[in-house]
GROMACS .gro file of C-alpha atoms in nm:
model
  248
    1GLU     CA    1   3.044  -0.966   3.067
    2PHE     CA    2   2.773  -1.229   3.023
    3LEU     CA    3   2.583  -1.001   2.784
    4GLN     CA    4   2.895  -0.916   2.582
    5GLU     CA    5   2.976  -1.285   2.537
    6ARG     CA    6   2.626  -1.359   2.415
    7LEU     CA    7   2.620  -1.060   2.178
    8GLN     CA    8   2.948  -1.170   2.023
    9SER     CA    9   2.794  -1.506   1.939
   10LEU     CA   10   2.511  -1.346   1.737
   11GLN     CA   11   2.548  -1.301   1.362
   12VAL     CA   12   2.293  -1.022   1.352
   13VAL     CA   13   2.229  -0.776   1.634
   14SER     CA   14   1.919  -0.555   1.655
   15THR     CA   15   1.835  -0.591   1.286
   16ALA     CA   16   1.634  -0.822   1.063
   17ALA     CA   17   1.815  -1.081   0.855
   18THR     CA   18   1.826  -1.002   0.482
   19PRO     CA   19   1.917  -1.217   0.180
   20GLU     CA   20   2.282  -1.280   0.106
   21GLY     CA   21   2.501  -1.552  -0.041
   22ASP     CA   22   2.666  -1.682  -0.356
   23VAL     CA   23   2.498  -1.588  -0.685
   24ARG     CA   24   2.564  -1.943  -0.811
   25ASP     CA   25   2.309  -2.067  -0.561
   26ASP     CA   26   2.042  -1.842  -0.715
   27VAL     CA   27   2.083  -1.922  -1.086
   28GLU     CA   28   1.814  -2.192  -1.098
   29LYS     CA   29   1.565  -1.966  -0.921
   30ILE     CA   30   1.647  -1.683  -1.164
   31TRP     CA   31   1.584  -1.921  -1.457
   32ALA     CA   32   1.255  -2.041  -1.308
   33ASP     CA   33   1.143  -1.681  -1.252
   34TYR     CA   34   1.229  -1.598  -1.613
   35LEU     CA   35   1.026  -1.892  -1.744
   36HIS     CA   36   0.731  -1.787  -1.531
   37ARG     CA   37   0.741  -1.431  -1.666
   38GLU     CA   38   0.776  -1.561  -2.021
   39ALA     CA   39   0.471  -1.786  -1.979
   40ASN     CA   40   0.267  -1.512  -1.808
   41PRO     CA   41   0.326  -1.190  -2.008
   42GLU     CA   42   0.010  -1.038  -1.860
   43GLU     CA   43   0.191  -1.017  -1.528
   44GLU     CA   44   0.473  -0.810  -1.676
   45GLY     CA   45   0.523  -0.470  -1.518
   46GLY     CA   46   0.403  -0.340  -1.187
   47ILE     CA   47   0.068  -0.327  -1.009
   48LYS     CA   48  -0.155  -0.115  -1.227
   49TYR     CA   49  -0.364   0.183  -1.116
   50GLY     CA   50  -0.643   0.086  -1.353
   51ILE     CA   51  -0.623   0.426  -1.526
   52ALA     CA   52  -0.488   0.381  -1.879
   53GLU     CA   53  -0.297   0.709  -1.904
   54VAL     CA   54  -0.131   0.666  -1.564
   55ASP     CA   55  -0.042   0.302  -1.630
   56GLU     CA   56   0.105   0.384  -1.971
   57PHE     CA   57   0.321   0.659  -1.821
   58THR     CA   58   0.436   0.478  -1.506
   59GLY     CA   59   0.407   0.107  -1.589
   60GLY     CA   60   0.243   0.064  -1.250
   61VAL     CA   61   0.427   0.033  -0.921
   62ARG     CA   62   0.672  -0.255  -0.870
   63PRO     CA   63   0.802  -0.447  -0.567
   64GLY     CA   64   1.079  -0.251  -0.400
   65GLU     CA   65   0.945   0.085  -0.514
   66LEU     CA   66   0.823   0.370  -0.295
   67ALA     CA   67   0.585   0.592  -0.494
   68LEU     CA   68   0.465   0.927  -0.359
   69LEU     CA   69   0.153   1.074  -0.520
   70ALA     CA   70   0.222   1.442  -0.465
   71GLY     CA   71  -0.048   1.705  -0.502
   72PHE     CA   72  -0.235   1.990  -0.338
   73VAL     CA   73  -0.537   1.950  -0.109
   74GLY     CA   74  -0.843   1.816  -0.291
   75THR     CA   75  -0.666   1.707  -0.609
   76GLY     CA   76  -0.767   1.340  -0.585
   77LYS     CA   77  -0.464   1.178  -0.421
   78SER     CA   78  -0.673   0.955  -0.193
   79GLN     CA   79  -0.905   0.863  -0.481
   80LEU     CA   80  -0.602   0.755  -0.684
   81VAL     CA   81  -0.466   0.527  -0.411
   82THR     CA   82  -0.818   0.387  -0.366
   83ALA     CA   83  -0.835   0.308  -0.738
   84LEU     CA   84  -0.491   0.145  -0.720
   85SER     CA   85  -0.585  -0.068  -0.418
   86TRP     CA   86  -0.915  -0.179  -0.572
   87ASN     CA   87  -0.753  -0.262  -0.906
   88ALA     CA   88  -0.475  -0.460  -0.736
   89LEU     CA   89  -0.735  -0.650  -0.535
   90ARG     CA   90  -0.932  -0.735  -0.851
   91HIS     CA   91  -0.618  -0.883  -1.006
   92GLY     CA   92  -0.556  -1.116  -0.714
   93LYS     CA   93  -0.302  -0.904  -0.527
   94ASN     CA   94  -0.299  -0.884  -0.147
   95VAL     CA   95  -0.316  -0.528  -0.021
   96ILE     CA   96  -0.282  -0.363   0.318
   97MET     CA   97  -0.397  -0.004   0.363
   98PHE     CA   98  -0.290   0.209   0.658
   99THR     CA   99  -0.501   0.515   0.722
  100ALA     CA  100  -0.388   0.804   0.939
  101GLU     CA  101  -0.574   1.086   0.762
  102SER     CA  102  -0.920   0.925   0.742
  103THR     CA  103  -1.104   0.670   0.953
  104ARG     CA  104  -1.093   0.304   0.865
  105GLU     CA  105  -1.464   0.314   0.779
  106GLU     CA  106  -1.418   0.606   0.538
  107MET     CA  107  -1.144   0.423   0.350
  108GLU     CA  108  -1.353   0.104   0.334
  109ILE     CA  109  -1.647   0.296   0.191
  110ARG     CA  110  -1.426   0.461  -0.072
  111VAL     CA  111  -1.318   0.117  -0.190
  112LEU     CA  112  -1.679  -0.005  -0.199
  113ALA     CA  113  -1.785   0.308  -0.389
  114ARG     CA  114  -1.517   0.228  -0.646
  115HIS     CA  115  -1.647  -0.130  -0.666
  116SER     CA  116  -1.996   0.004  -0.742
  117ARG     CA  117  -1.872   0.141  -1.076
  118LEU     CA  118  -1.858  -0.210  -1.224
  119PRO     CA  119  -2.098  -0.237  -1.522
  120LYS     CA  120  -2.292  -0.521  -1.359
  121PHE     CA  121  -2.446  -0.279  -1.107
  122LYS     CA  122  -2.579  -0.047  -1.381
  123CYS     CA  123  -2.491   0.260  -1.176
  124PRO     CA  124  -2.309   0.506  -1.408
  125GLY     CA  125  -2.035   0.688  -1.218
  126GLY     CA  126  -2.083   0.464  -0.916
  127LEU     CA  127  -2.218   0.545  -0.573
  128ASP     CA  128  -2.125   0.864  -0.389
  129SER     CA  129  -1.911   0.770  -0.087
  130SER     CA  130  -2.027   1.078   0.107
  131GLN     CA  131  -2.392   0.970   0.061
  132ILE     CA  132  -2.302   0.626   0.194
  133LEU     CA  133  -2.130   0.780   0.497
  134ASN     CA  134  -2.426   1.010   0.564
  135ALA     CA  135  -2.687   0.741   0.490
  136THR     CA  136  -2.858   0.960   0.227
  137LEU     CA  137  -2.867   0.721  -0.069
  138SER     CA  138  -3.179   0.719  -0.283
  139PRO     CA  139  -3.393   0.403  -0.259
  140GLU     CA  140  -3.255   0.287  -0.594
  141HIS     CA  141  -2.893   0.344  -0.489
  142ARG     CA  142  -2.964   0.183  -0.154
  143GLU     CA  143  -3.044  -0.142  -0.338
  144VAL     CA  144  -2.728  -0.105  -0.546
  145PHE     CA  145  -2.525  -0.059  -0.228
  146ARG     CA  146  -2.665  -0.380  -0.082
  147ALA     CA  147  -2.573  -0.565  -0.402
  148VAL     CA  148  -2.224  -0.413  -0.400
  149LEU     CA  149  -2.162  -0.530  -0.043
  150THR     CA  150  -2.272  -0.884  -0.122
  151ASP     CA  151  -2.069  -0.900  -0.441
  152PHE     CA  152  -1.756  -0.760  -0.275
  153ARG     CA  153  -1.778  -1.011   0.009
  154GLU     CA  154  -1.821  -1.307  -0.227
  155SER     CA  155  -1.572  -1.201  -0.497
  156ASP     CA  156  -1.281  -1.435  -0.560
  157THR     CA  157  -1.004  -1.177  -0.543
  158GLY     CA  158  -0.701  -1.093  -0.336
  159ASN     CA  159  -0.727  -0.979   0.025
  160LEU     CA  160  -0.763  -0.619   0.136
  161TYR     CA  161  -0.663  -0.543   0.495
  162MET     CA  162  -0.754  -0.202   0.637
  163VAL     CA  163  -0.556  -0.079   0.940
  164GLN     CA  164  -0.633   0.238   1.138
  165MET     CA  165  -0.309   0.394   1.261
  166PRO     CA  166  -0.292   0.450   1.640
  167PRO     CA  167  -0.253   0.805   1.779
  168ASP     CA  168   0.127   0.788   1.807
  169GLY     CA  169   0.154   0.702   1.436
  170LEU     CA  170   0.495   0.537   1.459
  171VAL     CA  171   0.668   0.400   1.150
  172ASP     CA  172   0.753   0.082   1.343
  173TYR     CA  173   0.380   0.007   1.375
  174VAL     CA  174   0.354  -0.011   0.993
  175HIS     CA  175   0.650  -0.248   0.980
  176ALA     CA  176   0.506  -0.476   1.248
  177LYS     CA  177   0.153  -0.489   1.104
  178ALA     CA  178   0.276  -0.551   0.751
  179ALA     CA  179   0.484  -0.844   0.875
  180GLN     CA  180   0.185  -0.977   1.072
  181TYR     CA  181  -0.053  -0.975   0.773
  182ASN     CA  182   0.219  -1.103   0.541
  183ARG     CA  183   0.221  -1.424   0.744
  184LYS     CA  184  -0.149  -1.473   0.654
  185SER     CA  185  -0.104  -1.409   0.282
  186PRO     CA  186   0.195  -1.257   0.098
  187ILE     CA  187   0.143  -0.881   0.076
  188ASP     CA  188   0.195  -0.730  -0.271
  189LEU     CA  189   0.101  -0.367  -0.206
  190ILE     CA  190   0.115  -0.137   0.097
  191VAL     CA  191  -0.079   0.190   0.084
  192ILE     CA  192  -0.018   0.450   0.356
  193ASP     CA  193  -0.256   0.746   0.377
  194SER     CA  194  -0.034   0.921   0.442
  195ILE     CA  195   0.337   0.891   0.525
  196ASN     CA  196   0.383   1.256   0.615
  197LEU     CA  197   0.139   1.213   0.905
  198LEU     CA  198   0.354   0.941   1.065
  199ARG     CA  199   0.659   0.993   1.283
  200MET     CA  200   0.986   0.823   1.364
  201PRO     CA  201   1.051   0.683   1.714
  202GLY     CA  202   1.271   0.886   1.946
  203LYS     CA  203   1.356   1.253   1.933
  204VAL     CA  204   1.411   1.398   1.587
  205GLU     CA  205   1.550   1.744   1.519
  206GLY     CA  206   1.298   1.915   1.294
  207LYS     CA  207   1.013   1.789   1.080
  208ARG     CA  208   1.209   1.811   0.756
  209VAL     CA  209   1.480   1.582   0.893
  210MET     CA  210   1.214   1.342   1.023
  211LEU     CA  211   1.038   1.328   0.683
  212GLU     CA  212   1.367   1.259   0.506
  213ASP     CA  213   1.443   0.981   0.755
  214MET     CA  214   1.096   0.832   0.704
  215LEU     CA  215   1.129   0.827   0.326
  216GLN     CA  216   1.467   0.655   0.349
  217ASN     CA  217   1.321   0.412   0.603
  218PHE     CA  218   1.027   0.316   0.381
  219LYS     CA  219   1.243   0.290   0.069
  220ARG     CA  220   1.467   0.038   0.245
  221PHE     CA  221   1.159  -0.137   0.383
  222ALA     CA  222   1.009  -0.167   0.032
  223SER     CA  223   1.318  -0.337  -0.108
  224SER     CA  224   1.394  -0.566   0.190
  225PHE     CA  225   1.038  -0.672   0.279
  226ASP     CA  226   0.969  -1.044   0.323
  227ASN     CA  227   1.331  -1.153   0.316
  228GLY     CA  228   1.411  -0.951   0.005
  229ARG     CA  229   1.099  -1.033  -0.203
  230GLY     CA  230   1.013  -0.666  -0.187
  231VAL     CA  231   0.679  -0.489  -0.180
  232ALA     CA  232   0.531  -0.188  -0.356
  233ILE     CA  233   0.459   0.105  -0.123
  234VAL     CA  234   0.241   0.399  -0.231
  235SER     CA  235   0.137   0.706  -0.035
  236PRO     CA  236  -0.032   1.039  -0.106
  237TRP     CA  237   0.197   1.332  -0.028
  238GLN     CA  238   0.034   1.667   0.047
  239MET     CA  239   0.210   1.965  -0.109
  240SER     CA  240   0.196   2.325   0.010
  241ARG     CA  241   0.080   2.568  -0.261
  242THR     CA  242   0.291   2.843  -0.106
  243ALA     CA  243   0.603   2.628  -0.102
  244TRP     CA  244   0.534   2.519  -0.461
  245GLN     CA  245   0.512   2.881  -0.578
  246GLU     CA  246   0.831   2.966  -0.394
  247ALA     CA  247   1.009   2.669  -0.551
  248LYS     CA  248   0.892   2.774  -0.898
   0.00000   0.00000   0.00000
């Protein structure tokens, strides 16, 4: 009886509060946001991948969107999310990357290898991330790598947080960590490598049902994040060649 009385006094039970209210109260904010966009046309559109053809086709990825980069094994899905994360970082965006498929160190080195392609390092094509991991860089590239590390550390850019997913890989862990880092600096982009390796809490009947539930969960999360500000979420999505042929 005590518990029921207390529960009845709560406006929200077992859920996070989300924006609501009279539109009249928001008109000044809407006008201010419009003026900001008008004065800063370079910010128009979503977070860019840094690849002209992809950006022209997609317009980048925007707050509230869940983008799945679907492809077969070895088709460059992880490289594409690395390019997106690095490009967002260079444009002052705050990024958090969750890795379930690779180690945290591997993902960090991929980002640094992408950074090494800047013209200032005079290293056409950039450093090979596998050579960094295996410590087999040539003496010349070893010096480039040292310069890349120093430059990356001292660059005045956004923040890039790298989070290794724990063994249970629960969706709730992503929610909690994103909220934690958002309190340090507003998160603009969440990259999950990859969603289809995570799982929902509790017992779920069949993997297909679980994947559908996860996608719906992350879509709602993208649009409601940070009290309705929204966040862009991107994840590689591994496709089965056999299933693709059957679908065709």
